[in-house]
Amino acid sequence: MARVLSGIQPSGDLHLGNYLGALRQWVQNQDRDDAYYCIVDLHALTQAIDPDELRRRTLETAAGFIAAGLDPEKVTMFVQSHVVAHTRLAWLLECTASMGELNRMTQFKDKGRGNDAVKVGLFTYPVLMAADILAYDADLVPVGEDQRQHIELTRDLANRFNFQYGDVLVVPEATIPAVGARVMDLQQPDRKMSKSIPSPLGRIDLFESAEDTMKKVKKAVTDTGDDVTYDPDGRPGVSNLLDLLAAATGGSPATLATNYTRFGDLKADVGTALVEMLAPLRARYTELMSDPSELTAVLRKGAEKASIVADATYDRAAAAMGLLAP
Ligand code: TYM
């Protein structure tokens, strides 16, 4: 059984990119894996967020995990800040990571480099993420394409730690889905769909109404020329729609393209396919949010189980580095 860990920030509504890049593969493999999935609330603190909003979104994200199909009886679901070993291990790893390698992280370059007011937490963000993963001796980390560089850093940190202190940490691998690994924004198809892009038209939120989904797909930006061809570099708009259709219905985007001569027909089919895929998720989500006490219980139990695994890894790492046992 592979040990698996992944996480999602509760910094906004879960969207189609989160589902196709991450959540869907978590659900597909939940019978196979020994999996730990966390809501990374500490990472959400690296960008300004209102405290009440963070609390609310943490619970909503937990509901989203279950609504997407995760079964808390099969996987361990928890909130990152409830398991103290994450930040303890992150400190140990910070004492092995270099400024240079963190400076090369594209996320930091995009969001903060060169700005003196940027928070230290945003800079050290990838080390906390490495701690999330390494604390569970994870073999596999199912994520979307945008997290690849972070997993590479995690591997570097683990290898370096092991070289210096002995065989303590498991070196993980990213698993990135064949379709849906990089869902693009519907309004700016050269940018990934993201919680932080303000235009709501560009993003399909997982639990939005069918009408909203149809409307957004209909308004999606397509490329110049009016033929339907699959060419992600040259024609990112229409290619993104074909990717979404492939992700929702199976089949390959290039083959699906041959069925269409008009954007309008393609958009109608993409909209319908997405609505059909998401309708059961939305129904479960609404039900779950009507009784948050159940969610709280799931998260408490998850944190207890996760702490046992993560504490043991922390203890191993701390001892290897020479910290005196209490
Ligand atoms: P986050 O919260 O931005 O995204 C959560 C997951 O969704 C995937 N994803 C996408 N996949 C395809 N297309 C998109 N447009 C898209 N947008 C997001 C992400 O790749 C990710 O798998 N740093 C992480 C959170 C994290 C984490 C971890 C992940 C913290 N600790 C440990 C794995 C393991 C992040 O910000 O993801």
XYZ file of C-alpha atoms and ligand atoms in Angstrom, residues 5-11 14-23 25-26 38 40 43 80 107 111 125 128-130 132-133 141-148 150-151 180-185 191-195, ligand 1:
89
model
C -0.168 12.833 1.303
C -1.598 15.909 -0.337
C -3.231 19.173 0.647
C -5.310 22.110 -0.490
C -5.302 25.681 0.819
C -8.595 26.950 2.257
C -7.967 30.346 0.719
C -12.600 24.911 -4.462
C -12.561 25.113 -8.252
C -12.426 22.833 -11.242
C -8.605 22.927 -11.330
C -8.422 21.659 -7.733
C -10.836 18.885 -8.636
C -9.271 17.688 -11.884
C -5.668 18.253 -10.805
C -5.893 16.837 -7.305
C -9.150 15.796 -5.653
C -7.255 11.371 -8.299
C -7.436 11.258 -4.500
C -4.978 17.974 4.751
C -3.431 23.551 4.768
C -0.280 27.997 4.186
C -2.782 21.090 9.082
C 5.615 30.897 -6.723
C 3.981 36.669 -5.688
C 6.118 28.322 2.349
C 6.392 23.901 5.360
C 4.960 22.047 2.383
C 7.974 19.717 2.410
C 3.686 18.276 5.360
C 4.819 15.587 2.969
C 2.007 13.202 -3.657
C -0.988 13.584 -6.005
C -1.059 17.190 -7.224
C -1.579 19.338 -10.310
C 1.271 20.420 -12.560
C 1.826 23.744 -10.728
C 3.143 21.922 -7.647
C 5.876 19.992 -9.449
C 7.623 22.206 -4.778
C 7.803 18.408 -4.835
C -6.642 18.026 -16.034
C -3.160 18.632 -14.604
C -3.267 22.275 -15.662
C -6.752 23.696 -16.084
C -6.545 27.178 -17.555
C -8.572 30.285 -16.741
C -3.012 31.591 -16.964
C -3.970 28.661 -14.773
C -7.399 28.647 -13.169
C -6.795 29.841 -9.623
C -8.494 30.860 -6.401
P -3.539 24.774 -3.985
O -4.397 24.960 -2.790
O -3.200 25.960 -4.821
O -4.167 23.712 -4.960
C -4.588 22.453 -4.487
C -4.378 21.392 -5.552
O -5.060 21.750 -6.759
C -4.156 21.747 -7.856
N -4.509 22.829 -8.763
C -4.697 22.674 -10.078
N -4.640 21.583 -10.863
C -4.909 21.769 -12.183
N -5.225 22.959 -12.738
C -5.288 24.080 -11.977
N -5.608 25.247 -12.507
C -5.011 23.958 -10.575
N -5.004 24.836 -9.555
C -4.689 24.132 -8.447
C -2.792 21.978 -7.241
O -1.772 21.501 -8.080
C -2.899 21.223 -5.949
O -2.627 19.847 -6.154
N 1.059 24.352 -2.145
C -0.182 23.653 -2.319
C -0.829 23.145 -1.051
C -0.004 22.216 -0.220
C 0.325 20.884 -0.531
C 1.068 20.407 0.584
C 0.079 20.059 -1.610
C 0.529 22.506 1.003
N 1.175 21.395 1.505
C 1.560 19.106 0.622
C 0.583 18.763 -1.577
C 1.322 18.295 -0.466
C -1.169 24.606 -2.970
O -1.085 25.786 -2.835
O -2.202 24.005 -3.580
